[in-house]
Coordinates of C-alpha atoms and ligand atoms in Angstrom, one line a residue:
X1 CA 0.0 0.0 0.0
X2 CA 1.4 3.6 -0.6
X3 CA -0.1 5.2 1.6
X4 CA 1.5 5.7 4.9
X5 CA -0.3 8.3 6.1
X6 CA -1.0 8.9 9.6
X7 CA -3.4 11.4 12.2
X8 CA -1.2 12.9 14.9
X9 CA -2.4 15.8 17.1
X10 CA -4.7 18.0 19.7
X11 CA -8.0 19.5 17.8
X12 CA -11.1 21.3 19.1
X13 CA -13.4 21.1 16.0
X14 CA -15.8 23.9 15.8
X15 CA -19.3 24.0 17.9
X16 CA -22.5 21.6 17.3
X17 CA -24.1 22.4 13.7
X18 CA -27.4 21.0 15.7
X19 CA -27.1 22.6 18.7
X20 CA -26.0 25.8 17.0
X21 CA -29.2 25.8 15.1
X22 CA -31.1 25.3 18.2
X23 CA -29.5 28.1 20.3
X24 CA -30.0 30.4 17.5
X25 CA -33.8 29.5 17.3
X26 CA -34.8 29.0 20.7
X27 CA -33.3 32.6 21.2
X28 CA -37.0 34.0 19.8
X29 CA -38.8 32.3 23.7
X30 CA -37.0 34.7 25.2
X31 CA -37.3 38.8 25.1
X32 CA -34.2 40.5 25.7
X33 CA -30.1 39.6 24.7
X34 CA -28.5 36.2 24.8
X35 CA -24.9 35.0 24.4
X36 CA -24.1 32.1 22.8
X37 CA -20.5 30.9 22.7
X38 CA -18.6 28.4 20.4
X39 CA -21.2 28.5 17.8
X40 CA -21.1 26.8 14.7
X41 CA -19.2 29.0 11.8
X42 CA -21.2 25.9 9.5
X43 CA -23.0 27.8 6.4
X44 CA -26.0 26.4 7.6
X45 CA -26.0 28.0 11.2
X46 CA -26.1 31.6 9.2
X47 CA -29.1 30.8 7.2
X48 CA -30.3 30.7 10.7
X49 CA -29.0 33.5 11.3
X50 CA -30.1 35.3 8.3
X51 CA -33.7 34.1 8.5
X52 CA -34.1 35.5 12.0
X53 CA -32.5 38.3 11.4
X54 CA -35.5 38.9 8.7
X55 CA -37.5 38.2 11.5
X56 CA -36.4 41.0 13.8
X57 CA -33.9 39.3 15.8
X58 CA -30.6 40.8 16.0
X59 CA -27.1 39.4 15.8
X60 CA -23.5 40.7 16.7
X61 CA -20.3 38.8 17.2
X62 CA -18.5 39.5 20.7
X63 CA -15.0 40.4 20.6
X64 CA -13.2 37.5 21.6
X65 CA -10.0 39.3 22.5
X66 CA -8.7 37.7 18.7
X67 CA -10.5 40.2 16.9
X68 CA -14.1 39.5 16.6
X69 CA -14.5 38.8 13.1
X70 CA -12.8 35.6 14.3
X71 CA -15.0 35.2 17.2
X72 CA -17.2 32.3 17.7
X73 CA -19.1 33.9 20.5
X74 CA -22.4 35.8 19.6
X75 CA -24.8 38.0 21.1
X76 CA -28.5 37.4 20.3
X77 CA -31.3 40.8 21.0
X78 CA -34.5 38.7 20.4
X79 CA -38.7 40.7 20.7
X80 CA -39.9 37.8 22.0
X81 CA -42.5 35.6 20.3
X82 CA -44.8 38.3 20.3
X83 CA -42.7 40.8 18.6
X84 CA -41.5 39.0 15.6
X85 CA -42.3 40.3 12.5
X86 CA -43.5 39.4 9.2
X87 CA -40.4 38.7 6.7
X88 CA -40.2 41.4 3.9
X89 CA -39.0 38.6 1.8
X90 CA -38.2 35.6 1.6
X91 CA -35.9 33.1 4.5
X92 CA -33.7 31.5 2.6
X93 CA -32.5 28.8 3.8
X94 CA -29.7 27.4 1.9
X95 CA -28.5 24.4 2.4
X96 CA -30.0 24.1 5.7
X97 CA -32.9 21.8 6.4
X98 CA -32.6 22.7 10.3
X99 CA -33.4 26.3 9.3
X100 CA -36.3 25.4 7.4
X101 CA -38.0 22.8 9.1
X102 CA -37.3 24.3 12.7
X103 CA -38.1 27.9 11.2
X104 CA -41.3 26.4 9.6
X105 CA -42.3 25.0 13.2
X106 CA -42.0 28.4 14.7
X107 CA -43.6 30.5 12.2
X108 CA -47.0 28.2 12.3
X109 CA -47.7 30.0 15.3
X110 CA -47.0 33.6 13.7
X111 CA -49.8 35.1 12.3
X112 CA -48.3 36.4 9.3
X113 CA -47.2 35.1 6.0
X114 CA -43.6 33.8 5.6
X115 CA -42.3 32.6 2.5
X116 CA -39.4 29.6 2.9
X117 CA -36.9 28.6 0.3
X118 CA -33.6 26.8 -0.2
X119 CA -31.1 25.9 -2.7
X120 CA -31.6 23.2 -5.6
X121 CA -30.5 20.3 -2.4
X122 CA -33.2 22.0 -0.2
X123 CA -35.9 22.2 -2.8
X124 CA -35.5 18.2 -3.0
X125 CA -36.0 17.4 0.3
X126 CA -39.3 16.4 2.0
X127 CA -41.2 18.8 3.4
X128 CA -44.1 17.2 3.9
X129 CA -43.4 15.7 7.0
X130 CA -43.0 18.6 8.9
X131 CA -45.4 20.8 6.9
X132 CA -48.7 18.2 7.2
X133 CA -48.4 18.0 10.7
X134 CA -48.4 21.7 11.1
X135 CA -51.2 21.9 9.4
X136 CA -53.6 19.4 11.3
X137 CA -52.2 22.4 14.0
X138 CA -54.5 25.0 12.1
X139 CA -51.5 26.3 9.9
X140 CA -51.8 27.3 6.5
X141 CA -49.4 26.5 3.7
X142 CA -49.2 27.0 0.3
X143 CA -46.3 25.0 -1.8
X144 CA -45.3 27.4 -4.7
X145 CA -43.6 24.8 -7.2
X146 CA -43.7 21.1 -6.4
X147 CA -46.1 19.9 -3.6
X148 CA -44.5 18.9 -0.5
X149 CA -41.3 20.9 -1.3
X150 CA -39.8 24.3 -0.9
X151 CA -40.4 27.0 -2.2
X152 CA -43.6 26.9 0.2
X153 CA -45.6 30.3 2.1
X154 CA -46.8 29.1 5.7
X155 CA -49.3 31.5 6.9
X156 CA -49.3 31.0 11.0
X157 CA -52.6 30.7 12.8
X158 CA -54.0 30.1 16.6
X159 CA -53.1 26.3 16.6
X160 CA -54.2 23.5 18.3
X161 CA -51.8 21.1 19.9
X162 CA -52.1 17.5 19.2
X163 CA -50.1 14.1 19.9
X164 CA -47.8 13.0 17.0
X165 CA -46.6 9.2 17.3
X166 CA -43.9 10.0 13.9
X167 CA -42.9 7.0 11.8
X168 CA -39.6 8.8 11.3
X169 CA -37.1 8.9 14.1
X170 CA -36.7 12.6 12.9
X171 CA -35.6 15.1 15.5
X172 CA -36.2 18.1 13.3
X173 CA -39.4 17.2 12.8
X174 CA -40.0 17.0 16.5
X175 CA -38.7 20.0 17.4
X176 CA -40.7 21.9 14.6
X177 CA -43.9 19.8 16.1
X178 CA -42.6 21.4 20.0
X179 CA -42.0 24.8 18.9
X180 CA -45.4 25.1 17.1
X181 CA -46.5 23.3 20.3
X182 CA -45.5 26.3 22.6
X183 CA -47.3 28.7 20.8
X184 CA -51.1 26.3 20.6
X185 CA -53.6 26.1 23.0
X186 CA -53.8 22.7 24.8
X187 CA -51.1 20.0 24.9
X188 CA -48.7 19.1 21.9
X189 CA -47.0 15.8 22.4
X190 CA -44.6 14.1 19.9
X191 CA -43.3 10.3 20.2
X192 CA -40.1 8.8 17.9
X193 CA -39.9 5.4 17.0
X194 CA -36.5 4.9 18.3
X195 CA -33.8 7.4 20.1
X196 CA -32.5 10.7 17.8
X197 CA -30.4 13.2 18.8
X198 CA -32.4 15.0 22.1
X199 CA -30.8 18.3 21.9
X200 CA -34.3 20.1 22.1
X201 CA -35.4 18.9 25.3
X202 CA -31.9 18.7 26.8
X203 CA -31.6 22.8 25.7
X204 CA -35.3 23.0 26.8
X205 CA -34.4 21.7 30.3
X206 CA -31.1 24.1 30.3
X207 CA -32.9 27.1 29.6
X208 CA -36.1 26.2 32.0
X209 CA -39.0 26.1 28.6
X210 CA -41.2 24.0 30.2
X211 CA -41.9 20.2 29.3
X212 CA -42.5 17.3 30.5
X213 CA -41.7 13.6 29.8
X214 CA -44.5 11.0 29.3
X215 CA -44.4 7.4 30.1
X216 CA -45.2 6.8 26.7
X217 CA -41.7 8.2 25.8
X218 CA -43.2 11.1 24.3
X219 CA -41.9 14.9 25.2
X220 CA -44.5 17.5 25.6
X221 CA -45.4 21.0 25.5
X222 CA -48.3 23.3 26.5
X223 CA -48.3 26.9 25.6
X224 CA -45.6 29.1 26.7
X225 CA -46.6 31.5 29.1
X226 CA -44.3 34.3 29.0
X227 CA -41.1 34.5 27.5
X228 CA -38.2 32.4 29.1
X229 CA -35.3 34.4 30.7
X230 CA -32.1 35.5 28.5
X231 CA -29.4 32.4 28.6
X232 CA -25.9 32.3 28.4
X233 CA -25.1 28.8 26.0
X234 CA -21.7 27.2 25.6
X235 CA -21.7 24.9 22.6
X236 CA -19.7 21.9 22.6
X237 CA -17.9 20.3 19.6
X238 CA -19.6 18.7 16.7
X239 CA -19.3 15.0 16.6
X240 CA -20.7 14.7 13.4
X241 CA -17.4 16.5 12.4
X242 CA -15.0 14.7 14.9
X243 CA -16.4 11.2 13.2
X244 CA -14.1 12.3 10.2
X245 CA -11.1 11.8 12.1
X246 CA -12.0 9.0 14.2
X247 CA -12.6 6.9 11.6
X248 CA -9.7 8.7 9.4
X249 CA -7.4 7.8 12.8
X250 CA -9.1 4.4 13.7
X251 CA -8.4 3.3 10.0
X252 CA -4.4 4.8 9.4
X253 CA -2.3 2.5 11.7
X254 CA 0.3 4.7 13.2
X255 CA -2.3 7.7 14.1
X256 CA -3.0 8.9 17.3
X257 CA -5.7 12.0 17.9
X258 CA -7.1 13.6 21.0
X259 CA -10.4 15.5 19.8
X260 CA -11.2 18.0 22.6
X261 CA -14.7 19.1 23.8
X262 CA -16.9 16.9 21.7
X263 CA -20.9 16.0 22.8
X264 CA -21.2 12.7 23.7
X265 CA -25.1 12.8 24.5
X266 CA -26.2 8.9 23.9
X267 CA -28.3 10.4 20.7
X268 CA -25.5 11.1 18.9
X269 CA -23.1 8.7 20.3
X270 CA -23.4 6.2 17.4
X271 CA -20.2 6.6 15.8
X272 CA -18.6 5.6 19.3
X273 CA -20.5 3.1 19.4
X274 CA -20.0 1.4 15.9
X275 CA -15.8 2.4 15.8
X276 CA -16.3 0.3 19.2
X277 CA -18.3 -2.4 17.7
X278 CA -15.4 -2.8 15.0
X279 CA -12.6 -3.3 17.8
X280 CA -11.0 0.5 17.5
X281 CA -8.8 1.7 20.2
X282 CA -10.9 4.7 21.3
X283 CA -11.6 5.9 24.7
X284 CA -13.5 8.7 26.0
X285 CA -11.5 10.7 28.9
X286 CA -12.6 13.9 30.8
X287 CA -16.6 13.1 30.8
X288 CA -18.5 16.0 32.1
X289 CA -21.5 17.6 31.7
X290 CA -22.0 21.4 30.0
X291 CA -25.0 23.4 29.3
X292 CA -26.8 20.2 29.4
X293 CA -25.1 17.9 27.2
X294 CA -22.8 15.1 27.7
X295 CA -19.1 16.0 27.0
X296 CA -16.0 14.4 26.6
X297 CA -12.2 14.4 25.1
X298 CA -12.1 11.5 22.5
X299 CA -8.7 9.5 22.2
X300 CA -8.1 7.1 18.9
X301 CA -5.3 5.2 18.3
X302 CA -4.7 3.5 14.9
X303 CA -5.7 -0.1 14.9
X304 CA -3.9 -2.4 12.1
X305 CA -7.2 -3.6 11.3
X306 CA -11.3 -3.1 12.4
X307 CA -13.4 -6.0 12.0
X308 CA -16.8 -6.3 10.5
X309 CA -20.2 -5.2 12.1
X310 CA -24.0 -4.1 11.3
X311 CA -25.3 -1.1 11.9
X312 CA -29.2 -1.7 12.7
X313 CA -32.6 0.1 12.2
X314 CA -32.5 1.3 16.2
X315 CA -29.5 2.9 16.3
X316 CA -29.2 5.1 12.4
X317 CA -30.6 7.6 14.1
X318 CA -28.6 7.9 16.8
X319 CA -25.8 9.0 14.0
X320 CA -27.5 9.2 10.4
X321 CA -25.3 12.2 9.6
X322 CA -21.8 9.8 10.2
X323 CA -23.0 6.8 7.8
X324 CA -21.4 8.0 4.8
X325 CA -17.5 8.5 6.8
X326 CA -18.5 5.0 8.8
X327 CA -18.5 3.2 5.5
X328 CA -14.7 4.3 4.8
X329 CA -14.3 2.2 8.0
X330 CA -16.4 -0.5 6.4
X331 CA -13.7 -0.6 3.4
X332 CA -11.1 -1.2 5.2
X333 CA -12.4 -3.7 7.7
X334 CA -11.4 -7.5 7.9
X335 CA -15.1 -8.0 7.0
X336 CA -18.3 -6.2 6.3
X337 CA -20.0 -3.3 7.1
X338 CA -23.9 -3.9 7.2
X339 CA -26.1 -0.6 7.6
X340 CA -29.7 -1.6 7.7
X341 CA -33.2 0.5 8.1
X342 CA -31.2 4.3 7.0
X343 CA -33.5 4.6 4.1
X344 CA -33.5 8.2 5.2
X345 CA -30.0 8.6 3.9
X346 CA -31.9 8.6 0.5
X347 CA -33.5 12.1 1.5
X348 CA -30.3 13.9 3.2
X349 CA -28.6 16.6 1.1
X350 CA -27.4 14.2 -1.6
X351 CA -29.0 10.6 -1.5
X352 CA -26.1 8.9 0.5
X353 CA -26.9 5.6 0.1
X354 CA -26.7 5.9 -4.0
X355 CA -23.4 7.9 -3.7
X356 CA -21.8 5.9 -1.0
X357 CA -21.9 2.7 -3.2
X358 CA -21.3 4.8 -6.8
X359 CA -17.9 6.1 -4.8
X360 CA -16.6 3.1 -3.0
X361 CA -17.3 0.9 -5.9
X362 CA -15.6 3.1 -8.2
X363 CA -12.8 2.8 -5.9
X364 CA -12.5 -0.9 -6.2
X365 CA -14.6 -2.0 -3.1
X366 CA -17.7 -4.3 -3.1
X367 CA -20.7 -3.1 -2.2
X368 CA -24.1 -4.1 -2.5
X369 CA -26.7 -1.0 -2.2
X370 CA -30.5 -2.0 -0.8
X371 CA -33.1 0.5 -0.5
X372 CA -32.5 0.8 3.1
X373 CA -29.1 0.8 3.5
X374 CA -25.7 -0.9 1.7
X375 CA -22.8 -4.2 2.8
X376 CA -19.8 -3.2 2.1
X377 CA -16.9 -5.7 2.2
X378 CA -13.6 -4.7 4.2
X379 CA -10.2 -4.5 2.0
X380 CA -6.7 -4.4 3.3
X381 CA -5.9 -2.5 0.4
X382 CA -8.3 -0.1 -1.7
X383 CA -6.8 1.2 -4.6
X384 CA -8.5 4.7 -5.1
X385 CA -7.4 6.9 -8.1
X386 CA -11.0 7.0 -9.0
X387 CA -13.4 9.8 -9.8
X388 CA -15.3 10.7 -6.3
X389 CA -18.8 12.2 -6.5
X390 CA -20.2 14.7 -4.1
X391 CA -23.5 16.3 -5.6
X392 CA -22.8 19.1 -3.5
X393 CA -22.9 17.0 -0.1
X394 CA -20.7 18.4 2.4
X395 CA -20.3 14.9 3.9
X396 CA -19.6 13.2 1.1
X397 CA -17.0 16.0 0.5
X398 CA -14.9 15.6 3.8
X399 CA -15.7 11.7 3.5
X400 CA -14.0 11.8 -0.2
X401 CA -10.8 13.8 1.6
X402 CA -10.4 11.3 4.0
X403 CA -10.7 8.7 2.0
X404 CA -8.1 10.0 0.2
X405 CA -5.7 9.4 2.5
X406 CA -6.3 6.0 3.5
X407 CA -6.7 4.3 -0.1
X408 CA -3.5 3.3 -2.3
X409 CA -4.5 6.4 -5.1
X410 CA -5.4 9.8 -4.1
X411 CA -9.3 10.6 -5.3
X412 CA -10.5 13.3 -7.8
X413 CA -13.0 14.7 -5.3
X414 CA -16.2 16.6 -7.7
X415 CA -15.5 19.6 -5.6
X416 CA -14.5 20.1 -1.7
X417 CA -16.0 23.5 -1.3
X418 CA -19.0 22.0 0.1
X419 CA -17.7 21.3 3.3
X420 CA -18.4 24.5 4.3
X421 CA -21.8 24.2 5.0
X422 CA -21.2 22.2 8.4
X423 CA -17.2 23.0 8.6
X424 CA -15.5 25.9 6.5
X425 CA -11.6 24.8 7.5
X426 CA -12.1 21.2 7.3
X427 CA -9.3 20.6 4.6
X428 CA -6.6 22.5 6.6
X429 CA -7.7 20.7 9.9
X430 CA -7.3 17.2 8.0
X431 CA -4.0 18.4 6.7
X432 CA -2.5 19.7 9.7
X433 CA -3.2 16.3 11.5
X434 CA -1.7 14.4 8.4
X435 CA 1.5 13.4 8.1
X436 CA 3.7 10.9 6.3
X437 CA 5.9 8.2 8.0
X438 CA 7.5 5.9 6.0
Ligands
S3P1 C1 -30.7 17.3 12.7 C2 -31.4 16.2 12.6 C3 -31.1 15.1 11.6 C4 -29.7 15.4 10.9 C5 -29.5 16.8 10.6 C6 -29.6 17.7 11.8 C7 -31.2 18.3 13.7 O1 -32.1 15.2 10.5 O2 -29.6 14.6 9.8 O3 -28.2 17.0 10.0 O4 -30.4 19.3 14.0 O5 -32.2 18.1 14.3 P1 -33.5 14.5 10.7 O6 -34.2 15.1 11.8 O7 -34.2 14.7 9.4 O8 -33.2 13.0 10.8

């Protein structure tokens, strides 16, 4: 094999693209200023940012004694819920389809008209499954091109809060069903079939917005009563983004990484989990608890090889965002890599399970794509060299750059640009870890 790359170093990847999102949001409960520190610089966090802003929320960075263009640490004026405005025109989302469906979740309780678009990625995704829900709420909406898909007007009304037992383990759709659910009269309740990420409730709980777990499982909300009091928020690392060099380092013997500050909250924990699963050297030091989430330091050590595993229905959700970077450790097992039940992938900003097989069998591995999910069979050595599609994903993107380094050939990536929507830096982060040592 030529490659003899491996990860060595310290890194703090930036702050939570979800809980980001969230902290930006959730900023319209309260009426008055709100800091939020180590937020996401992700593309998509300032389509949040844009679209409130448009709403009459305001937004400065705080000097962070580095000069504050540089700063991660922001300062959030917020009306309150009952002094947002109606857009002049249109929230553009982006990439984002936090923004949207949390924003769309939001606004049903605003009685104005809001317009919500997104790019060509955006415009693809379903909308639906937010967007019908809302309206058995008493919302109004309007789809402008295609039904079930953005661009779409939502005209807020008085709603009525319901229970929602979702088919989809989909934590943006529940936390669109709980924020419309704080503005509607009586009780809005919303179960998932199998445990998601939980940042809403866990942020809920931090910044005292009442709610209340049900024996069912379910998490509900009644309306909110007055605003909730300004918050201070300290966002912790994105695992999402520290999977790329866990598996890059759990896959390049040689490597050792210490990833600082990441979220370990069991609803994201899945790439732990799976690396685990597949017999990787990775342990979890420093555990604490920050502004309501479970935190830790990651260590990985290069292993000389992972072994096989499967990846089932229960826990995708627990790390759909990592299944794309989880198959490079698939390739390079000592025997396969099942994923089963992620048909979701399909509808994520590219359809992963179609571009995961395309890539890795391009690059000489075998792979068998279902509808729900793909096998792929571990290779000590991958020969690479091959074209790498992206469609404009930004996982796909960093997955194709790591990839690169651990196959025999270096990939033509489509384009790496992409990355910035969850991590503008990512290729000099990578690179500064890399190193050859043969
Ligand atoms: C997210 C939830 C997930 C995830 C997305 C972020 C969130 O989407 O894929 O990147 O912040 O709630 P779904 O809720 O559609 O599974």
């Amino acid at each position: 094999m030529a490659a003899k790359i491996r990860l060595k170093g310290v890194l703090t990847v930036p702050g939570d693209k979800s809980i980001s999102h969230r902290a930006l949001i959730f900023s319209a409960l309260t009426k008055g200023t709100n800091k939020i520190h180590q937020l996401s610089p992700a593309e998509d966090c300032q389509s949040s940012i844009q679209c409130l802003s448009k709403l009459g929320l305001q937004f400065a960075r705080i000097a962070n004694g580095q000069g504050s263009s540089e700063s991660t640490s922001w300062q959030v004026l917020s009306p309150g819920l009952d002094g947002l405005k109606a857009p002049e025109n249109t929230l553009y989302a982006g990439n984002s389809g936090t923004t949207i469906r949390l924003l769309s979740g939001l606004l049903a309780g605003q009685e104005f008209e809001s317009r919500l678009d997104g790019d060509n990625s955006l415009r693809s995704r379903p909308m639906a499954r937010v967007l019908d829900h809302l309206k058995s709420m008493g919302a109004s909406v309007t789809f402008q091109a295609l039904d079930g898909r953005a661009p779409f007007t939502i005209t807020g009304k008085k709603l009525r809060g319901r229970h929602f037992d979702l088919s989809v383990a989909s934590a943006q759709v529940e936390t669109a069903l709980l924020l419309a659910g704080l503005q509607a009269e009586g009780e809005t309740s919303v179960k998932l079939p199998s445990l998601a990420r939980d940042h809403t409730v866990r942020m809920f709980k931090y910044l005292g917005v009442p709610f209340s777990k049900k024996a069912d499982g379910s998490n509900s909300v009644t309306k909110l009563a007055k605003p909730i009091s300004e918050f201070e928020i300290t966002v912790p690392s994105d695992i999402s983004s520290a999977a790329f060099f866990m598996v890059g380092a759990a896959c390049l013997p040689g490597s050792e990484i210490l990833l600082r500050n990441v979220c370990v909250s069991p609803g994201r924990a899945l790439v732990i989990e799976v690396l685990k699963q597949m017999g990787a050297n990775i342990s979890l030091l420093n555990e604490r608890e920050a502004s309501g989430e479970a935190i830790a330091d990651i260590k990985v050590v290069g292993s000389e090889r992972l072994g096989g595993t499967t990846i089932t229905p229960e826990q995708v959700a627990q790390g759909v965002d990592e299944i794309p970077i989880l198959a490079l450790a698939g390739a390079c097992c000592s025997g396969i890599l099942t994923v089963k039940g992620a048909s979701e992938l399909r509808h994520k900003e590219s359809d992963r399970l179609a571009l995961i097989t395309k890539n890795f069998q391009a690059a000489g591995c075998t792979v068998e794509e279902f509808e729900d999910g793909f096998s792929i069979h571990g290779s000590r050595s991958i020969e690479g060299g091959s074209r790498w599609l992206t469609q404009l994903d930004h996982r796909l993107a960093m997955t194709g750059q790591v990839a690169s380094l651990v196959f025999n050939n270096a990939l033509e990536i489509e384009e790496t640009a992409s990355a910035a929507v969850s991590y503008p830096g990512f290729t000099d982060d990578l690179l500064a870890l890399a190193s050859d040592h043969e």
